[in-house]
Tab-separated table of C-alpha atoms and ligand atoms in Angstrom:
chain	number	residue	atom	x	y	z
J	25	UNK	CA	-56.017	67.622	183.524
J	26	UNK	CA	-56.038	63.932	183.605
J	27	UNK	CA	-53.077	61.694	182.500
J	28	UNK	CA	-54.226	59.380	179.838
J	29	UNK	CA	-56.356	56.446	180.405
J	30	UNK	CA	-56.833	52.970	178.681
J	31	UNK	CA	-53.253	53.207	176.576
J	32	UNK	CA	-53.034	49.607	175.933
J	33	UNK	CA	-49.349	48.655	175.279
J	34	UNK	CA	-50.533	45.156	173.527
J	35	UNK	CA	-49.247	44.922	170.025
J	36	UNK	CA	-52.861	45.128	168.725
J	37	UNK	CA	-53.166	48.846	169.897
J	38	UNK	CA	-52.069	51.295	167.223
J	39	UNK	CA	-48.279	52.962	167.527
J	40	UNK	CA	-49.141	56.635	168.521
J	41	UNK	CA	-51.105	54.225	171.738
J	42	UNK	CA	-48.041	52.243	172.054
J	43	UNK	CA	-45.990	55.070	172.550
J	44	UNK	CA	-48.076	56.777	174.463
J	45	UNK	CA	-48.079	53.749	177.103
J	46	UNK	CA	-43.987	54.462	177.570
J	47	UNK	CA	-44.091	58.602	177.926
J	48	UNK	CA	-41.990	59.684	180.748
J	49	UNK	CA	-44.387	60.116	183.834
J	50	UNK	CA	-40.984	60.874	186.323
J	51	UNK	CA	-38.401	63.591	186.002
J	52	UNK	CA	-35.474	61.242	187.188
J	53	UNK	CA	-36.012	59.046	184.168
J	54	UNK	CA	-36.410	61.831	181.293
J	55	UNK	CA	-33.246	63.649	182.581
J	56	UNK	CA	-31.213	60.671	182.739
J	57	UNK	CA	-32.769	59.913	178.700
J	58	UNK	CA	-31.548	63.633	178.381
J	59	UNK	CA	-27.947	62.932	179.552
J	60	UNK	CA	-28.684	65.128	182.756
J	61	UNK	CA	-27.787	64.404	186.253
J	62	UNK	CA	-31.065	64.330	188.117
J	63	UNK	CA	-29.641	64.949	192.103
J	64	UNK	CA	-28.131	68.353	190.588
J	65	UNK	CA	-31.706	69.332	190.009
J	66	UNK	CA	-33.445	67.614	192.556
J	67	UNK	CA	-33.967	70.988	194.547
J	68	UNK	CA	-35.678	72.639	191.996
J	69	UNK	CA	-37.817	69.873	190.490
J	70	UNK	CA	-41.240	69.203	191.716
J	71	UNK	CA	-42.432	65.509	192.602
J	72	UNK	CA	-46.355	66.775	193.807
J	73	UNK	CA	-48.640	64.328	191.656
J	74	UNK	CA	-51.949	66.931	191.124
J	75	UNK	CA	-50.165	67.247	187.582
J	76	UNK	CA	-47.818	64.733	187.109
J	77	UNK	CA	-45.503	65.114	184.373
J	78	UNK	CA	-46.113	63.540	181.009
J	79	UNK	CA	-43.799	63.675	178.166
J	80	UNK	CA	-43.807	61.197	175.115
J	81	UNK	CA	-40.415	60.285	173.785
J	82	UNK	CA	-41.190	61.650	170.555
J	83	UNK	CA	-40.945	65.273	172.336
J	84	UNK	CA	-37.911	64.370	174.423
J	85	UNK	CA	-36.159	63.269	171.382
J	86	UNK	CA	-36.621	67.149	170.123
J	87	UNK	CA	-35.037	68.270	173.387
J	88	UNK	CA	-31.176	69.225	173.201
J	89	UNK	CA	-28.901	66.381	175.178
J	90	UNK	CA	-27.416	68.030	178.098
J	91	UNK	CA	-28.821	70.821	178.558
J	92	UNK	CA	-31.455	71.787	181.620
J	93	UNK	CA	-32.434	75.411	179.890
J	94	UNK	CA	-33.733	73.674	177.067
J	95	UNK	CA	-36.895	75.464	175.697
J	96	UNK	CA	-38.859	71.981	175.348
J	97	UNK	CA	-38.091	70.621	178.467
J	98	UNK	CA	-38.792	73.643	180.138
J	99	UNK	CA	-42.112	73.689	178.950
J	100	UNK	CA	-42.984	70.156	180.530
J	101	UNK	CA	-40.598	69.814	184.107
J	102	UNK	CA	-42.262	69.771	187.015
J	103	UNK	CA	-40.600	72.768	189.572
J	104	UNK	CA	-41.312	73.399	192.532
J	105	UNK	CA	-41.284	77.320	191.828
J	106	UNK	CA	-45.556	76.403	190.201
J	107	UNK	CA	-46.240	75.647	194.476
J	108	UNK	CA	-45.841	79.736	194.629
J	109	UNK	CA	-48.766	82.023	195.020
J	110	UNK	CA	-48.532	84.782	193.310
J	111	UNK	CA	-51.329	87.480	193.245
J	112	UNK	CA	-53.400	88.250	189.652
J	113	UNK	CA	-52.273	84.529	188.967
J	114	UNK	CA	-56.056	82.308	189.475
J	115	UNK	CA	-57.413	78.774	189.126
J	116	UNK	CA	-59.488	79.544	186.022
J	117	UNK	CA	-57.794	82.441	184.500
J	118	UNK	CA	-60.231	82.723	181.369
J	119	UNK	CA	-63.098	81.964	183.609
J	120	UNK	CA	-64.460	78.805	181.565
J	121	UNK	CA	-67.070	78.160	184.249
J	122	UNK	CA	-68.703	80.835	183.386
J	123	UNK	CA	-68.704	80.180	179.673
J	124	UNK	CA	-70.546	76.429	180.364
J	125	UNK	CA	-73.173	75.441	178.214
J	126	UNK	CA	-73.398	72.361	179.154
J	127	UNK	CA	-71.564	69.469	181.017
J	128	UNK	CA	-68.625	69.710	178.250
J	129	UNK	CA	-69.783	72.405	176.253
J	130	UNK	CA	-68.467	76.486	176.650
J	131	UNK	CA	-69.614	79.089	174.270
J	132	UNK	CA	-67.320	82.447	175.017
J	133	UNK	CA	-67.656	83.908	171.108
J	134	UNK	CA	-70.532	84.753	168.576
J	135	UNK	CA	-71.059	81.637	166.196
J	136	UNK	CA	-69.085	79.400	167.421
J	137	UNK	CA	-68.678	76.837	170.342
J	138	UNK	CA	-66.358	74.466	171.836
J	139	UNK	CA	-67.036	71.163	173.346
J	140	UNK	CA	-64.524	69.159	175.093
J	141	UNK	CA	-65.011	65.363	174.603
J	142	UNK	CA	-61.998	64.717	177.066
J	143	UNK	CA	-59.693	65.663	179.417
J	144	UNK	CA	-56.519	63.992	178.376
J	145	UNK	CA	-53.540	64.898	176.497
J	146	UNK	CA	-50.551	63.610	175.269
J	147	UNK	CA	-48.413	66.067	177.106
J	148	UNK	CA	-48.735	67.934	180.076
J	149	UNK	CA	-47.783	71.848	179.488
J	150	UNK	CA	-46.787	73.732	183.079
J	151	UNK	CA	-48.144	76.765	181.613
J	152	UNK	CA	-51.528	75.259	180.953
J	153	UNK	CA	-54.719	77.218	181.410
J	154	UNK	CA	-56.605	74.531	182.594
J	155	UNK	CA	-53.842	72.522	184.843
J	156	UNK	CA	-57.059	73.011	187.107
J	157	UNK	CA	-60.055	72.402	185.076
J	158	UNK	CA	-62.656	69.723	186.467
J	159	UNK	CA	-62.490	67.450	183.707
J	160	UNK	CA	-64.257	64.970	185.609
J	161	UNK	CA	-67.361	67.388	183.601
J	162	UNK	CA	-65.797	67.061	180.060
J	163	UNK	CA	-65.517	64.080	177.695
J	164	UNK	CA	-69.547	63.668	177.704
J	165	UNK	CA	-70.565	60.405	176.336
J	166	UNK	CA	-74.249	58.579	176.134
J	167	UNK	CA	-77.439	60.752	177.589
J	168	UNK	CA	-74.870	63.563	178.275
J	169	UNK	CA	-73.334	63.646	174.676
J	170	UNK	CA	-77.003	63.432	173.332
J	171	UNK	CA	-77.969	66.509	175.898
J	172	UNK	CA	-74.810	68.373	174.510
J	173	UNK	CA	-75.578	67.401	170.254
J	174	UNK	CA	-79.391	68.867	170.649
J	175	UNK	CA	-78.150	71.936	172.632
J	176	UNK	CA	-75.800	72.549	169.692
J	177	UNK	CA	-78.323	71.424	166.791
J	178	UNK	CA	-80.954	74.046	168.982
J	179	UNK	CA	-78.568	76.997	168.788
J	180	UNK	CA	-78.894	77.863	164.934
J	181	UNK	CA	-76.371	80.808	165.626
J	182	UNK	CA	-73.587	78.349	165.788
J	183	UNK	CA	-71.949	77.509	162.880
J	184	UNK	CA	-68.543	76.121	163.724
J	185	UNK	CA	-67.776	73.978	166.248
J	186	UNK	CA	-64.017	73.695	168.352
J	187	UNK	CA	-63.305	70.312	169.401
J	188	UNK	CA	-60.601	71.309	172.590
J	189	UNK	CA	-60.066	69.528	175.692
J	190	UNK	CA	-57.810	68.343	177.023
J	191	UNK	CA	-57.081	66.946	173.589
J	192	UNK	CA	-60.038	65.853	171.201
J	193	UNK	CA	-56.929	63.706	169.150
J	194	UNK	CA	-56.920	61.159	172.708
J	195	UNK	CA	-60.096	59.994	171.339
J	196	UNK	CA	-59.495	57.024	169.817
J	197	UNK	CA	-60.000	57.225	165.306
J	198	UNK	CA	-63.343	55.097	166.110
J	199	UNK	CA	-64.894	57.356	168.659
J	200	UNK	CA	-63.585	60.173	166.426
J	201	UNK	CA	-65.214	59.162	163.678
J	202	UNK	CA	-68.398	58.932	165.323
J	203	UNK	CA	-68.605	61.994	166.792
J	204	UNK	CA	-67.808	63.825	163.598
J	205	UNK	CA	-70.210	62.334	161.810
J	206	UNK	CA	-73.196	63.291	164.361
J	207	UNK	CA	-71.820	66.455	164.322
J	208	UNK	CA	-71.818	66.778	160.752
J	209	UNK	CA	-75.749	65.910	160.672
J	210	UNK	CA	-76.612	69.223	162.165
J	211	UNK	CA	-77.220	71.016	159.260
J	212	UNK	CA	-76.536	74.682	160.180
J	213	UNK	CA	-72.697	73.781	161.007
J	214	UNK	CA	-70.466	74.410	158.275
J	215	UNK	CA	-66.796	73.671	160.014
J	216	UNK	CA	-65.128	71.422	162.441
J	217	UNK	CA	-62.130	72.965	164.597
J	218	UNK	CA	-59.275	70.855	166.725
J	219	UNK	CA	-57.145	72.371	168.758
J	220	UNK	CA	-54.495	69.649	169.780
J	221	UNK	CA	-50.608	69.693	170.194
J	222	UNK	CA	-50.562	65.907	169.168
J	223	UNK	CA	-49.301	66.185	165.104
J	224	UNK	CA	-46.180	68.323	167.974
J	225	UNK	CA	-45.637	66.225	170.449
J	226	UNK	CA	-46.930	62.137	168.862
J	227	UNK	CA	-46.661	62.595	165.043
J	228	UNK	CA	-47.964	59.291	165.261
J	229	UNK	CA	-51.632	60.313	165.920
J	230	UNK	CA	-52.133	61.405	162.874
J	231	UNK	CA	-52.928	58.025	161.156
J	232	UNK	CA	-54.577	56.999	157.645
J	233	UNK	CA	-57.994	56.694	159.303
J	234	UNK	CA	-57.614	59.761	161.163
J	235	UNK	CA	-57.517	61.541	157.934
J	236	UNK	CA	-60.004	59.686	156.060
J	237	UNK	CA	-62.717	60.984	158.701
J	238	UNK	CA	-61.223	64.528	157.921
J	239	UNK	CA	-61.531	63.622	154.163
J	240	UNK	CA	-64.906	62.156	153.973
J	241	UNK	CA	-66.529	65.035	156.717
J	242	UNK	CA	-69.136	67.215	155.637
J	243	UNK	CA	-67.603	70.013	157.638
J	244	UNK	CA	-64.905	71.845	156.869
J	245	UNK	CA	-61.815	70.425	159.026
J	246	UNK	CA	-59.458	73.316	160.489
J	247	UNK	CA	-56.988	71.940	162.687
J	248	UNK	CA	-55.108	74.243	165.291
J	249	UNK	CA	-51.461	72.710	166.330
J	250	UNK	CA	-49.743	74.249	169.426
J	251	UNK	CA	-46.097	74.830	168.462
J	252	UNK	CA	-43.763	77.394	170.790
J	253	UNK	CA	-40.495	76.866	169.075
J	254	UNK	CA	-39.107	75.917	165.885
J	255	UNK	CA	-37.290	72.818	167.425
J	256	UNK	CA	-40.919	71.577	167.933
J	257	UNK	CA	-41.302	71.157	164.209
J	258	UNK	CA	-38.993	68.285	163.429
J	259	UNK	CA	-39.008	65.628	160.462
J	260	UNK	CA	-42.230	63.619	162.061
J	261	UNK	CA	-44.021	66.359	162.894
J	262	UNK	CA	-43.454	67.728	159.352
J	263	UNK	CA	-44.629	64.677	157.799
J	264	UNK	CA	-47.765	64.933	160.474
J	265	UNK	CA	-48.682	68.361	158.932
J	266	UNK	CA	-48.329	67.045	155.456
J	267	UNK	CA	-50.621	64.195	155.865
J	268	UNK	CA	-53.538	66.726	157.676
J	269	UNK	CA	-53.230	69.295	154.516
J	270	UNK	CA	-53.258	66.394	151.906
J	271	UNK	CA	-56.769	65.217	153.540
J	272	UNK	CA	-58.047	69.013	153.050
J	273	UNK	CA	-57.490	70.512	156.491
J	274	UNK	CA	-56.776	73.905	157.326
J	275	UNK	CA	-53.843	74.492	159.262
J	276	UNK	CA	-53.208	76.946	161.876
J	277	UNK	CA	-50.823	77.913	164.791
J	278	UNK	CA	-51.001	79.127	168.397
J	279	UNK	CA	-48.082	79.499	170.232
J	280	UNK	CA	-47.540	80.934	174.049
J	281	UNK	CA	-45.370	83.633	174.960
J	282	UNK	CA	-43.096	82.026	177.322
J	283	UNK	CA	-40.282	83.115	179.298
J	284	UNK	CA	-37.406	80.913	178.870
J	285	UNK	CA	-38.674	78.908	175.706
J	286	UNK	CA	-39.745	81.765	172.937
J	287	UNK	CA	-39.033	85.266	174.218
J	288	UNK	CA	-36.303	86.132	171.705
J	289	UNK	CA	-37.010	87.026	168.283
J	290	UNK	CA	-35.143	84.985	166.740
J	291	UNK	CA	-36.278	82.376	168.065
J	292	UNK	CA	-40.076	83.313	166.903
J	293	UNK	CA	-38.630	83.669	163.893
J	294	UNK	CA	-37.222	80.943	162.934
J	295	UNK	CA	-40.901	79.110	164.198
J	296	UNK	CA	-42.543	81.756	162.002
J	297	UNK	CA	-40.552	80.641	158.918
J	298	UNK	CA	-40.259	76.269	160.216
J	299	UNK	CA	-44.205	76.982	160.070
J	300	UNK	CA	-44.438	78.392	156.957
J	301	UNK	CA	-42.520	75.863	155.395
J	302	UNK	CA	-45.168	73.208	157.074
J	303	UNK	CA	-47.814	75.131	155.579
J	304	UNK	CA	-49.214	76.186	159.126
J	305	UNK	CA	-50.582	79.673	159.243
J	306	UNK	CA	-48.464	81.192	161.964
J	307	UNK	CA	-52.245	82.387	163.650
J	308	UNK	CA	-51.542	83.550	167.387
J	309	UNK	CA	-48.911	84.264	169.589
J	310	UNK	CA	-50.852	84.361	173.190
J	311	UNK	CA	-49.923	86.014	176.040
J	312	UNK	CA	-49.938	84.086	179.126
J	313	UNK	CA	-53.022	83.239	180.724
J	314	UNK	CA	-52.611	83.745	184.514
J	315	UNK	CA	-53.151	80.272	185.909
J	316	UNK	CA	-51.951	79.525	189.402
J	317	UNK	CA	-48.205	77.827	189.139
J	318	UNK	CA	-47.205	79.414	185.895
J	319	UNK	CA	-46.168	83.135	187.005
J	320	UNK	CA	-42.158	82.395	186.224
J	321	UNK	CA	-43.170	81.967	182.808
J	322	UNK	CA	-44.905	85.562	182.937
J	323	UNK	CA	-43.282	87.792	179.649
J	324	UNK	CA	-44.193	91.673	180.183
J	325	UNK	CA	-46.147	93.593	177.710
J	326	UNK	CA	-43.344	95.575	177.499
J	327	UNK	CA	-41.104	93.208	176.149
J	328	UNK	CA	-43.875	91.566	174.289
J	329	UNK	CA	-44.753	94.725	172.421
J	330	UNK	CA	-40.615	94.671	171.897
J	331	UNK	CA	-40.569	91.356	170.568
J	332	UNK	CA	-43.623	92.370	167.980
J	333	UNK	CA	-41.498	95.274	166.659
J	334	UNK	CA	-38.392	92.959	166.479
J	335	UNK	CA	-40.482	90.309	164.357
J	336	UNK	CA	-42.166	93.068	162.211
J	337	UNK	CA	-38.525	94.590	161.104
J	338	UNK	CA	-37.553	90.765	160.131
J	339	UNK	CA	-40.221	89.029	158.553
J	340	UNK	CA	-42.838	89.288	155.857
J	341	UNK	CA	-46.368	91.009	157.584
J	342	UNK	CA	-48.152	87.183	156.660
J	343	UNK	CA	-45.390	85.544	158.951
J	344	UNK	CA	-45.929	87.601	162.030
J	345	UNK	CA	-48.544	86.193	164.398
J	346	UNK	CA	-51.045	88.265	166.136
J	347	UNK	CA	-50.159	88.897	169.939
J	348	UNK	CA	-53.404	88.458	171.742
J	349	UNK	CA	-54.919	88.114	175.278
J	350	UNK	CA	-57.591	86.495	176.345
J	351	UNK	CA	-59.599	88.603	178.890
J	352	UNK	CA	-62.902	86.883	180.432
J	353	UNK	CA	-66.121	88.152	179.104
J	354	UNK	CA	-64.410	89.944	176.251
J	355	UNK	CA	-66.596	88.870	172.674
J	356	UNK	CA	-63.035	87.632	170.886
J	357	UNK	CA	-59.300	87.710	172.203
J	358	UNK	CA	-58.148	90.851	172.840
J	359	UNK	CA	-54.900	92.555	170.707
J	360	UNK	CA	-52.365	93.785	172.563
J	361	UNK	CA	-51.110	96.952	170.082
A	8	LIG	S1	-51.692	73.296	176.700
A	8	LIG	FE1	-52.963	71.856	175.525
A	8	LIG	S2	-51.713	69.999	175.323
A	8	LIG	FE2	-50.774	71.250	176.927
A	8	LIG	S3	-51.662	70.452	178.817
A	8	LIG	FE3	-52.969	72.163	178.178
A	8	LIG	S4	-54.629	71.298	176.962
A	8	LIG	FE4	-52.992	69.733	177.170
């Protein structure tokens, strides 16, 4: 994962730039923003640089004041306790390499494949699958994105195709714009896919022109937001969502199961109904993916399977996500039942 490049803090840069220039890149400053006393913590928090922290203000100001269990910050501080090596935990959990296509491109499913146009994001997760991922392979651009469009216009079997990352919403609305519209000249693909925590974590991203490509697209947008608790979903973020359906796109969910942030039912929920009312289809709840310097986040089956039941006995059947795994090789994610 690479922290983002070329946020221009100039006035002439957009807002969701702006704000991206002053995200908290050091623990010491977001816990003193969060009221918290950094030297209490300083034995547990981790100051290695191979993935810095990132945090835009916009998420911090979801975070409770005060409070170092909070489920959001947890999610994004640095501890020392991702240096330890645990065994079944792996560099590329969901092996990805062997999924490549293509400098940028993986196919791992029938139909469909997913092309990574960069390796930023707005946010860096702890529990990210690809904290490790060589990025310096993704984002292809000139000779490399032209390789990567006729491999995909080649491949008649694929019909839909999953803009991921890193973040495809880092690109900037221009570059964005382009890129849909090459991929919407190859005729045998019928819908476009994002996965991006961005409308989550910088409501701001999702601008006018952002949804006018959406609008005027050939393809059918689906956009896939990463939410893990309800507190996640706040005014802006609402507002985010509203703008993305009003342009036509399909909204969907995919949260983590994640010790410490969402292993409680209630919590899940209260995201299952704060998505609802967003009109996000609450899609998957994943089970961690065994990256190296995640294990304390590690939920059981057991108490997955638990948590399912709980969920089942509270909400409507369309609220309750599907609890999935991804296992390498395996021809769609795997339930867990
Ligand atoms: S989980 Fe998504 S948003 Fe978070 S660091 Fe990974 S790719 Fe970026």
């Amino acid at each position: 994962m690479r922290p983002p490049g070329g946020c221009e803090s100039d006035e002439a840069a957009p807002l969701w730039k702006r704000e991206l220039a002053e995200a908290f890149t050091r623990a010491p400053a977001l816990l003193a923003y969060l009221g918290l006393d950094s030297a209490s913590l300083a034995r547990d928090i981790d100051t290695a640089r191979d993935f810095p922290m990132l945090v835009p203000r916009s998420f911090a100001d979801a975070m409770r004041r005060g409070d170092p269990a909070d489920p959001l910050l947890r999610q994004v501080l640095p501890l020392k306790s991702e240096r330890k090596r645990v065994a079944g935990y792996a560099r590329d959990p969901v092996d990805d390499t062997a999924a490549r296509r293509a400098p940028g491109l993986l196919q791992k499913y029938a139909g469909r494949a997913l092309l990574m146009p960069t390796g930023a994001c707005a946010v860096h997760c702890r529990y990210c699958f690809r904290r490790h991922y060589p990025y310096a392979d993704s984002g292809p651009r000139g000779k490399r994105l032209d390789d990567v469009l006729q491999t995909l216009a080649d491949a008649v079997d694929i019909n839909e195709v999953i803009l991921s990352g890193g973040d495809p919403l880092m690109l900037d609305d221009s570059a964005l714009a382009e890129l849909t519209s090459r991929l919407a000249q190859i005729a045998h693909l019928r819908r476009l896919r994002l996965h991006t925590r961005l409308p989550v974590v910088l409501p701001s991203r999702v601008t006018a022109s952002l949804c006018r490509t959406f609008a005027e697209c050939r393809l059918r947008p689906v956009v896939v937001i990463h939410a893990n608790h309800p507190a996640e979903l706040g005014p802006a973020t609402r507002a985010a969502l509203a703008r993305l359906r009003a342009c036509g796109t399909v909204l969907f969910n995919q949260s983590v199961l994640l010790r410490g942030v969402n292993d409680d039912a209630a919590v899940l929920a209260a995201l299952a109904e704060a998505l609802f009312e967003a009109g996000v289809v609450n899609y998957y709840l994943h089970q961690l993916d065994r990256v190296e310097g995640a294990a304390h986040f590690e939920v059981p089956d057991d108490r997955a399977l638990t948590l399912m039941a709980e969920l089942r006995a509270r909400l409507p059947g369309y609220l309750v996500p599907r609890l999935v795994r991804e296992e390498p090789g395996a021809p769609s994610k795997t339930p867990l039942l």
